[in-house]
mmCIF file of N, CA and C in Angstrom:
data_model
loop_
_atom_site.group_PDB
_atom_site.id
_atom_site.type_symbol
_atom_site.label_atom_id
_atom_site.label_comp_id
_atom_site.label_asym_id
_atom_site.label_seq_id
_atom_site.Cartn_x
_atom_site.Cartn_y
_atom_site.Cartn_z
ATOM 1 N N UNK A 176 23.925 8.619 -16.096
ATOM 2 C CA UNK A 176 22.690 9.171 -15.561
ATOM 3 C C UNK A 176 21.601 9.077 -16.631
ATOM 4 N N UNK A 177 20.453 8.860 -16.050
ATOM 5 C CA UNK A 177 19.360 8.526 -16.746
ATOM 6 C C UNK A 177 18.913 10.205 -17.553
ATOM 7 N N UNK A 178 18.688 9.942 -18.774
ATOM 8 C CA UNK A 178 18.166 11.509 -19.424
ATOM 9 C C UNK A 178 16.404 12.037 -18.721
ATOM 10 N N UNK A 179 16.230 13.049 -19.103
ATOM 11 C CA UNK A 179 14.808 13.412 -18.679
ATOM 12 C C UNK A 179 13.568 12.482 -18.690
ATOM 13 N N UNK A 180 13.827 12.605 -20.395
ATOM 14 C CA UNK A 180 12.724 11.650 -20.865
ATOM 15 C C UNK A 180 12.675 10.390 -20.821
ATOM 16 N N UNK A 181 14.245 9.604 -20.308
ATOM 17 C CA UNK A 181 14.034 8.273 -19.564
ATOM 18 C C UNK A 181 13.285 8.313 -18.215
ATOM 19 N N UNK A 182 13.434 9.667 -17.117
ATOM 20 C CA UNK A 182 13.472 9.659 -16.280
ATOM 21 C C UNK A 182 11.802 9.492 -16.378
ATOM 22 N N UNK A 183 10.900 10.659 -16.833
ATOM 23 C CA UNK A 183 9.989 10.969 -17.049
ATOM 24 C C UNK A 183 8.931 9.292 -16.967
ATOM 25 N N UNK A 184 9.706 8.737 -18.386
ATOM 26 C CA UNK A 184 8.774 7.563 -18.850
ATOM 27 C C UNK A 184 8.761 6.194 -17.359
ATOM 28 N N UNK A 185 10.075 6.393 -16.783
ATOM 29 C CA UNK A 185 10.204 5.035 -15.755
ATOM 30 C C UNK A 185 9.815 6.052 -14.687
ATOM 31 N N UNK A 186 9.567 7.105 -14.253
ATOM 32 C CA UNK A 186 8.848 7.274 -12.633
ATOM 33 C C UNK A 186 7.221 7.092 -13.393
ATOM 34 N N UNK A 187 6.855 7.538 -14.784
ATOM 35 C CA UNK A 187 5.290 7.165 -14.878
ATOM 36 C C UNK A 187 4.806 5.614 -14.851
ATOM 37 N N UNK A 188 6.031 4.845 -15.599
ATOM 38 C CA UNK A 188 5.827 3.265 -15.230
ATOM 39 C C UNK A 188 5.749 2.834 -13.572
ATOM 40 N N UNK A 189 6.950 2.893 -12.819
ATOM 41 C CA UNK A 189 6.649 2.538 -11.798
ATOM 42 C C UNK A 189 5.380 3.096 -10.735
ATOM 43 N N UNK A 190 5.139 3.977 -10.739
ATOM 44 C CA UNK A 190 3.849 4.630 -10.189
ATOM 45 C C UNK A 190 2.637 3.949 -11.070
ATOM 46 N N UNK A 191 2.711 3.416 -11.946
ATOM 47 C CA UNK A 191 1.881 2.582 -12.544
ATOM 48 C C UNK A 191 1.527 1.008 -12.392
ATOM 49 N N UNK A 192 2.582 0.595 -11.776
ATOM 50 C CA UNK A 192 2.751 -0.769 -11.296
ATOM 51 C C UNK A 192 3.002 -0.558 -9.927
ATOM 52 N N UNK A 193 3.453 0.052 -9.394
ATOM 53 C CA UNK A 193 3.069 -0.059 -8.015
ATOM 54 C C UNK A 193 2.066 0.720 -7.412
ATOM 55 N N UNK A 194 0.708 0.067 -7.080
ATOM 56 C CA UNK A 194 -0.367 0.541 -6.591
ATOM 57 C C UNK A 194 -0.756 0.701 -5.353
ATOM 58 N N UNK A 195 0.210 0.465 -4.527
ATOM 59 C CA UNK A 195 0.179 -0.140 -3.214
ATOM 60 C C UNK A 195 0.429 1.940 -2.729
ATOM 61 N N UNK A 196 -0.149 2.443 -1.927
ATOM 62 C CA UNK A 196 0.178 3.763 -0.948
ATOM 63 C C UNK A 196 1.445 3.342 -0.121
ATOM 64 N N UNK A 197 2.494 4.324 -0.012
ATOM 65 C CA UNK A 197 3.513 3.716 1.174
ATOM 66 C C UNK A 197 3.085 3.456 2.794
ATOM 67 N N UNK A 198 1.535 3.544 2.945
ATOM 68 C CA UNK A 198 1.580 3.109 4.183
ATOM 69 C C UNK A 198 1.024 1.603 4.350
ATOM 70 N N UNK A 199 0.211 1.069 3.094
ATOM 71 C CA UNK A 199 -0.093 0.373 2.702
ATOM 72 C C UNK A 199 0.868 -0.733 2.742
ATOM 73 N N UNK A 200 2.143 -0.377 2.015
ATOM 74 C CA UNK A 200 3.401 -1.279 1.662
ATOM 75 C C UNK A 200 3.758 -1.678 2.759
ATOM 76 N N UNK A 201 4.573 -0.417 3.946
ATOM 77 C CA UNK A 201 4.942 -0.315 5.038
ATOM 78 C C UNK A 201 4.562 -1.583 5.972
ATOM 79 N N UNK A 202 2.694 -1.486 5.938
ATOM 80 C CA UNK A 202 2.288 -2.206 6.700
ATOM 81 C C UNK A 202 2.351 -3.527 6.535
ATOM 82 N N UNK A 203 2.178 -3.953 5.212
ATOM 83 C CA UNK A 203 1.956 -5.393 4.495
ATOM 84 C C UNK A 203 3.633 -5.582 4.901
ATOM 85 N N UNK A 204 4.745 -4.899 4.532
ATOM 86 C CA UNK A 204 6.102 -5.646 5.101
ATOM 87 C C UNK A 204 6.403 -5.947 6.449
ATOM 88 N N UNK A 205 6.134 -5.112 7.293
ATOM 89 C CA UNK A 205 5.604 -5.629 8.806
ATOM 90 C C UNK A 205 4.771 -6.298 9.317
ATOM 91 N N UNK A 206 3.674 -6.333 8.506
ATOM 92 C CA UNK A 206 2.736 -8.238 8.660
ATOM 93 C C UNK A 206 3.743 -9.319 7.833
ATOM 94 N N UNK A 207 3.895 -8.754 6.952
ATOM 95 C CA UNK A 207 4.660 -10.420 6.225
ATOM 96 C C UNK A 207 6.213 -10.678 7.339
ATOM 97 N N UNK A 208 6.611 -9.958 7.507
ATOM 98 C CA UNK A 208 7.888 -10.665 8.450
ATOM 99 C C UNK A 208 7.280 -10.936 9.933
ATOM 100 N N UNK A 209 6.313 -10.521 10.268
ATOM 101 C CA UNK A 209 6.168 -10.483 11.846
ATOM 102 C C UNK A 209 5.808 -12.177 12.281
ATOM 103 N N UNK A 210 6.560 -12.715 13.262
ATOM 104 C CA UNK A 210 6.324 -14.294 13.491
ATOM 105 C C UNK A 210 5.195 -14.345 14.799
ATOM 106 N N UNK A 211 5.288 -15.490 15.225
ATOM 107 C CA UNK A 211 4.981 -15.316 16.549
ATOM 108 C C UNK A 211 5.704 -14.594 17.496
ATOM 109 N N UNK A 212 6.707 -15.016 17.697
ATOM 110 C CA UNK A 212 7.410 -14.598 18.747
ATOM 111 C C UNK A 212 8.246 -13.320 18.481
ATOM 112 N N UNK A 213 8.604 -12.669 17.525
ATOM 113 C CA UNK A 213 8.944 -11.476 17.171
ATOM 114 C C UNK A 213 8.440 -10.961 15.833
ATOM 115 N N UNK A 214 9.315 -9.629 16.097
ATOM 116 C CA UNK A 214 8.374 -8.764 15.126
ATOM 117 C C UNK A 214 9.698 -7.783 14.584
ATOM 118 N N UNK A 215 10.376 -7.639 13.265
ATOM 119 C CA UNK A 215 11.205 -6.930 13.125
ATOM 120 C C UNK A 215 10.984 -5.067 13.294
ATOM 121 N N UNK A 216 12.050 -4.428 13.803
ATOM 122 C CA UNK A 216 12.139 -2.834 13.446
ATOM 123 C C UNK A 216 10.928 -2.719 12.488
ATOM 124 N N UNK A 217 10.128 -1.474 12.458
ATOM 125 C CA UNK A 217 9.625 -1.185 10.978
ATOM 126 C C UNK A 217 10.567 -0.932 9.707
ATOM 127 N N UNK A 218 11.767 -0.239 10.443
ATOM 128 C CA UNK A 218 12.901 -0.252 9.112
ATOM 129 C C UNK A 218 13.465 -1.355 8.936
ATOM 130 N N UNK A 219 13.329 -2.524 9.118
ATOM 131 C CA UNK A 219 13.753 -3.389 9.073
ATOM 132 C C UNK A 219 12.971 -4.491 8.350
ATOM 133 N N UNK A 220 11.610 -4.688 8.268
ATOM 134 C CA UNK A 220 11.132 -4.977 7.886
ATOM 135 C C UNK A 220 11.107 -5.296 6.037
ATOM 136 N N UNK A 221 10.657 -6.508 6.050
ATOM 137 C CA UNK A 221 10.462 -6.510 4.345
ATOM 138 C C UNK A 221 11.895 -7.029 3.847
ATOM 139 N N UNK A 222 11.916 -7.233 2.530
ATOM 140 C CA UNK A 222 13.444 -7.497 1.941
ATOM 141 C C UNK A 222 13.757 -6.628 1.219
ATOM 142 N N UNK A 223 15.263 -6.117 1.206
ATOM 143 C CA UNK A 223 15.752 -4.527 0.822
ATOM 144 C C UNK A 223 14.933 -4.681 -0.627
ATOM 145 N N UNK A 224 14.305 -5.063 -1.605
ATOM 146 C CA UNK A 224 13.494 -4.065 -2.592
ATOM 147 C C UNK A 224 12.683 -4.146 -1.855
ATOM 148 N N UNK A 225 11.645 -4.403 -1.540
ATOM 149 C CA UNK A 225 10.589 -3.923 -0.727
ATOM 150 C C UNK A 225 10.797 -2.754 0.247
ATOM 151 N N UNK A 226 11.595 -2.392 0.875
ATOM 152 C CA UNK A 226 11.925 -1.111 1.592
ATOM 153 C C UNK A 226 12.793 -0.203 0.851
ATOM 154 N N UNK A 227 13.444 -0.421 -0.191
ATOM 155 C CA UNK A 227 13.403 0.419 -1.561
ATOM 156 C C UNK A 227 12.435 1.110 -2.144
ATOM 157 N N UNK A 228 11.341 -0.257 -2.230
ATOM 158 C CA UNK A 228 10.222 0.974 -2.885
ATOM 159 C C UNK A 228 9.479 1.697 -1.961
ATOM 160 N N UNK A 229 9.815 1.325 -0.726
ATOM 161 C CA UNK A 229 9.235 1.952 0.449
ATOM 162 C C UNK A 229 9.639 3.279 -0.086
ATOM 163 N N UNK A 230 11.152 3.623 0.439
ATOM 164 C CA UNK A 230 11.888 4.462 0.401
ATOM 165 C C UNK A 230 11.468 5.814 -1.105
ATOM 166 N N UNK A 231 10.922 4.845 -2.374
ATOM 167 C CA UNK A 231 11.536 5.400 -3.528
ATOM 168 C C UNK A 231 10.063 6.304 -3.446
ATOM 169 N N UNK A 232 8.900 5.713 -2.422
ATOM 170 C CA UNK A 232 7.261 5.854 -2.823
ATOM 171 C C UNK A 232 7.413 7.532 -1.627
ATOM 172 N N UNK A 233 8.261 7.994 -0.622
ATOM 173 C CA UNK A 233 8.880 8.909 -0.135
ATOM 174 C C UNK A 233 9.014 10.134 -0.641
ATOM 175 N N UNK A 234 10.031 9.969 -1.655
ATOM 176 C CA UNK A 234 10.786 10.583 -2.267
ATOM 177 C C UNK A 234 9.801 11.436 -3.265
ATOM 178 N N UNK A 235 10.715 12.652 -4.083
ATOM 179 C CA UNK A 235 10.436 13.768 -5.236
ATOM 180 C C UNK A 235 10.918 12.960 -6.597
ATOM 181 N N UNK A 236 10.761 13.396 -7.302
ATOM 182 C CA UNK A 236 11.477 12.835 -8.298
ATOM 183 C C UNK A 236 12.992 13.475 -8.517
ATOM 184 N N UNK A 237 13.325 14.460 -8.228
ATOM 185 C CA UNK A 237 14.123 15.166 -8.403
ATOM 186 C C UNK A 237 15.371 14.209 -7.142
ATOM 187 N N UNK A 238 14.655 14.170 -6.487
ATOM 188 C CA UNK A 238 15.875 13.498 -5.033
ATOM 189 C C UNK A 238 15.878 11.964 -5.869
ATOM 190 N N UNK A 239 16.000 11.233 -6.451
ATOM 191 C CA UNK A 239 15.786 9.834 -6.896
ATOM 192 C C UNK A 239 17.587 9.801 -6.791
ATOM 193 N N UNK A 240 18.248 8.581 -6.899
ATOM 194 C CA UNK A 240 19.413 8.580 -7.096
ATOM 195 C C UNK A 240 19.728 7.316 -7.770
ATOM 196 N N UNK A 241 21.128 6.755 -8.645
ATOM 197 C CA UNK A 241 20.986 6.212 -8.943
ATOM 198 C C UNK A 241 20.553 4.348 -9.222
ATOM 199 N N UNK A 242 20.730 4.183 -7.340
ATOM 200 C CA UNK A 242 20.124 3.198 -7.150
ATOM 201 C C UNK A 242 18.885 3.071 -7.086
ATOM 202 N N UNK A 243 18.136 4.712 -6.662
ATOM 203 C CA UNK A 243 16.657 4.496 -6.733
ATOM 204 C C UNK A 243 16.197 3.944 -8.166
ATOM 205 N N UNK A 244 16.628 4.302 -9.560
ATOM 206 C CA UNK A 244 16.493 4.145 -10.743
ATOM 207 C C UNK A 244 16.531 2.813 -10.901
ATOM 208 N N UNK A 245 17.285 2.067 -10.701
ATOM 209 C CA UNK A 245 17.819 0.529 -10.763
ATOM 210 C C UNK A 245 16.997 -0.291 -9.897
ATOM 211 N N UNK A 246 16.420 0.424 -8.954
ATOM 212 C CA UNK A 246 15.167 -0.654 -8.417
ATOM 213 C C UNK A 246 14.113 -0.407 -9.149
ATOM 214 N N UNK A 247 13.517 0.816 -9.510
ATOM 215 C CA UNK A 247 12.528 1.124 -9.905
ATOM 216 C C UNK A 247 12.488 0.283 -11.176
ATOM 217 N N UNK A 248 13.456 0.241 -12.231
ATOM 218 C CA UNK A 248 13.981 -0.061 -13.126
ATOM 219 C C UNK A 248 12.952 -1.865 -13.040
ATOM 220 N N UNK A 249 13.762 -2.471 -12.012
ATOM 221 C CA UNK A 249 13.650 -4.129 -11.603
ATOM 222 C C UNK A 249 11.942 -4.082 -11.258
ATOM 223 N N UNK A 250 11.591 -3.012 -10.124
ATOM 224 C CA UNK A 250 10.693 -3.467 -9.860
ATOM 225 C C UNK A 250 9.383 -3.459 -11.114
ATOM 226 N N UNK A 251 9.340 -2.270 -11.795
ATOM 227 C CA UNK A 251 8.767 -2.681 -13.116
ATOM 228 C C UNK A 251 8.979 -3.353 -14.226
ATOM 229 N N UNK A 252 10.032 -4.118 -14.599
ATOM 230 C CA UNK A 252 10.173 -5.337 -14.691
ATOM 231 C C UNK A 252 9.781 -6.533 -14.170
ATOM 232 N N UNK A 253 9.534 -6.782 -13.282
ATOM 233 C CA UNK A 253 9.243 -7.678 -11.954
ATOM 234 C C UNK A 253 7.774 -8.152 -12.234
ATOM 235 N N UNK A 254 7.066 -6.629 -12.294
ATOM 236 C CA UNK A 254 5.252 -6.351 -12.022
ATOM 237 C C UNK A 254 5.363 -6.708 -13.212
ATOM 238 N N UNK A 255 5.418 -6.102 -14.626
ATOM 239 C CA UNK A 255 5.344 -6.312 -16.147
ATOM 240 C C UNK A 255 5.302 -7.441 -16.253
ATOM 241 N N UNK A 256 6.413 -8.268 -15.814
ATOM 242 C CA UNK A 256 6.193 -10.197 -16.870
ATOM 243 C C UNK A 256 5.140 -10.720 -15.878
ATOM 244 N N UNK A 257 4.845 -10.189 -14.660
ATOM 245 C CA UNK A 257 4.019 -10.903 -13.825
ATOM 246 C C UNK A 257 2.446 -10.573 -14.447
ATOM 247 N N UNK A 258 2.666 -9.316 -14.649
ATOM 248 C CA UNK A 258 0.833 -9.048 -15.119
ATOM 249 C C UNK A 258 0.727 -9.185 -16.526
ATOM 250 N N UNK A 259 1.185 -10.037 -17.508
ATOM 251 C CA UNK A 259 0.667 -10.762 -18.337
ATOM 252 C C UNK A 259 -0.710 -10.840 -18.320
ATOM 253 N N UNK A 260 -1.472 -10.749 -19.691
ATOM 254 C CA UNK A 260 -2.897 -11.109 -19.448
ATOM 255 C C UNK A 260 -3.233 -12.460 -18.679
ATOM 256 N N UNK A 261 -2.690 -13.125 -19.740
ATOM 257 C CA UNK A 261 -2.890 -15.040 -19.041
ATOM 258 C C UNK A 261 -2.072 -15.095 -18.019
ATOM 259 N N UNK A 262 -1.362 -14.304 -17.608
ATOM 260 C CA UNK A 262 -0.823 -14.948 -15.869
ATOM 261 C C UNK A 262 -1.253 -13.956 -14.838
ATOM 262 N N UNK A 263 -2.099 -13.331 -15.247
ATOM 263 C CA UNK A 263 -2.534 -12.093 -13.947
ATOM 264 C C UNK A 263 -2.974 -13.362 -13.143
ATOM 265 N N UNK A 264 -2.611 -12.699 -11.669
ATOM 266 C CA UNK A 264 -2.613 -13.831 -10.634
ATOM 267 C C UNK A 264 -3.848 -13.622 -10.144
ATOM 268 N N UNK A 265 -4.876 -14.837 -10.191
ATOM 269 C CA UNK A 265 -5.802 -14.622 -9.756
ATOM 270 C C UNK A 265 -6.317 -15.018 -8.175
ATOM 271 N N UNK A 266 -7.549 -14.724 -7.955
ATOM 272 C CA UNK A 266 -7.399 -14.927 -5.774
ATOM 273 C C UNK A 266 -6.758 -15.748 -5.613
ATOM 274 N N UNK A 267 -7.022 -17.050 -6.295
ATOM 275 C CA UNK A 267 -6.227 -18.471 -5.282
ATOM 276 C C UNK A 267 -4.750 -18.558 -5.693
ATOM 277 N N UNK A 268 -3.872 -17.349 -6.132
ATOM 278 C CA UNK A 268 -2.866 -17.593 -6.046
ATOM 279 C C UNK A 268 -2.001 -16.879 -4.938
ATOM 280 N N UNK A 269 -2.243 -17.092 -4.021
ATOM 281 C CA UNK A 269 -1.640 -16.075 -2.793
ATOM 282 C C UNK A 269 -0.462 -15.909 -2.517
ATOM 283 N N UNK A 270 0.404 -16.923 -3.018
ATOM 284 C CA UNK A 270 2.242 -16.987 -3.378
ATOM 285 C C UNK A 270 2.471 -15.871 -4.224
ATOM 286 N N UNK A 271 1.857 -15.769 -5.093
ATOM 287 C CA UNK A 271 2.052 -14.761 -6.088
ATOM 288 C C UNK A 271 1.884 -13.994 -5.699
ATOM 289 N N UNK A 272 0.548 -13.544 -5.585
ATOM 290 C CA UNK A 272 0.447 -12.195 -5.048
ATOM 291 C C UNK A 272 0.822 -11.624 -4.112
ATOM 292 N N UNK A 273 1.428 -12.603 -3.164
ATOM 293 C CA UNK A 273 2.508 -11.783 -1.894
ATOM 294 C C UNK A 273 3.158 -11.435 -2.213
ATOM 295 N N UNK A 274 3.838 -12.278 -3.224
ATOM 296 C CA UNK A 274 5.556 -11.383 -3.698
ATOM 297 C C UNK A 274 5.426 -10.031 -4.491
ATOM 298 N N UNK A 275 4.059 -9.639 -5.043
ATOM 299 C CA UNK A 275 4.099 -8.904 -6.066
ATOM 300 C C UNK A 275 3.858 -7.967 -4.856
ATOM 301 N N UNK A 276 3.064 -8.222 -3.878
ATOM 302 C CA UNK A 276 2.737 -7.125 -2.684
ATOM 303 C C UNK A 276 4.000 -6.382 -2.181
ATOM 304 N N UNK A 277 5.135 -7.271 -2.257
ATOM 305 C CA UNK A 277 6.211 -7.081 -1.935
ATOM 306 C C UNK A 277 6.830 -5.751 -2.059
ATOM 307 N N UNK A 278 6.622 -5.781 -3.460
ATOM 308 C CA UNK A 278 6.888 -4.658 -4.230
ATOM 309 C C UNK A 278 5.928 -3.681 -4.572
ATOM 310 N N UNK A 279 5.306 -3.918 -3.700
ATOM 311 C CA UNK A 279 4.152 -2.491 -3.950
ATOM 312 C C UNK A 279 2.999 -2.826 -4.911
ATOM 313 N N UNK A 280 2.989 -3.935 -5.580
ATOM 314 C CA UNK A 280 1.961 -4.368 -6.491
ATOM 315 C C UNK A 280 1.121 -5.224 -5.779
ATOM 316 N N UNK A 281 -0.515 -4.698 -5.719
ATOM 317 C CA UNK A 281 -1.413 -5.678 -5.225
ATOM 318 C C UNK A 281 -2.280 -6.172 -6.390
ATOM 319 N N UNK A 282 -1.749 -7.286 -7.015
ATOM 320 C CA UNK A 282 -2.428 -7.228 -8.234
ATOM 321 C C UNK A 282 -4.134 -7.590 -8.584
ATOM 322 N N UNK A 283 -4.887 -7.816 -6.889
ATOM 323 C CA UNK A 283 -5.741 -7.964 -6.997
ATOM 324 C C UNK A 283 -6.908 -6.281 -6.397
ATOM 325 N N UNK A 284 -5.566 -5.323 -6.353
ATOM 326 C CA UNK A 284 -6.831 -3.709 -5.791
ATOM 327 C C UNK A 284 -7.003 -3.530 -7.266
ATOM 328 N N UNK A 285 -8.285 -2.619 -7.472
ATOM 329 C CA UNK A 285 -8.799 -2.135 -8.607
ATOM 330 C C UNK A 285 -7.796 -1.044 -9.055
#
């Protein structure tokens, strides 16, 4: 189990890299899977980290468990090597920045 002050420092990181509101996320994973012809569950939606951080953006800190930690863990990892100064993704990279949306990072909101 993660100690306090691990706990402390990675829920202030991830709330730091993921900027996205959970209804925000929610919605962007139900536009990104929705096709023409169908449209997944809302719980269904997205790829399990993306409805992880759905899930984790929910939650107290106190209720976290240890898989919540291990995404949170990845997903600020994930955002970190991506927002590099020289590789912050800029507009015309829209590959990028979907995936980072993915995870709750819109790396182009203020």
């Amino acid at each position: 189990m993660t100690d306090a002050l691990e706990l402390d420092a990675l829920w202030e990181d991830f709330h730091r890299v993921v900027n996205m509101t959970s209804a925000e996320l929610a919605e962007w994973l139900r536009v990104r899977d929705s096709g023409e012809l169908t449209e997944p569950l809302p719980d269904d939606a997205g790829p399990p980290l993306g409805r992880h951080v759905l899930s984790i953006l929910q939650k107290r800190r106190t209720d976290l468990t240890e898989e919540d930690l291990d995404a949170m863990r990845e997903v600020v990892e994930t955002v970190t090597a991506q927002a590099d100064l020289e590789n912050e993704p800029r507009s015309d990279d829209t590959a990028l920045r979907h995936r980072l949306m993915t995870v709750g990072h819109d790396p182009l909101k203020p």
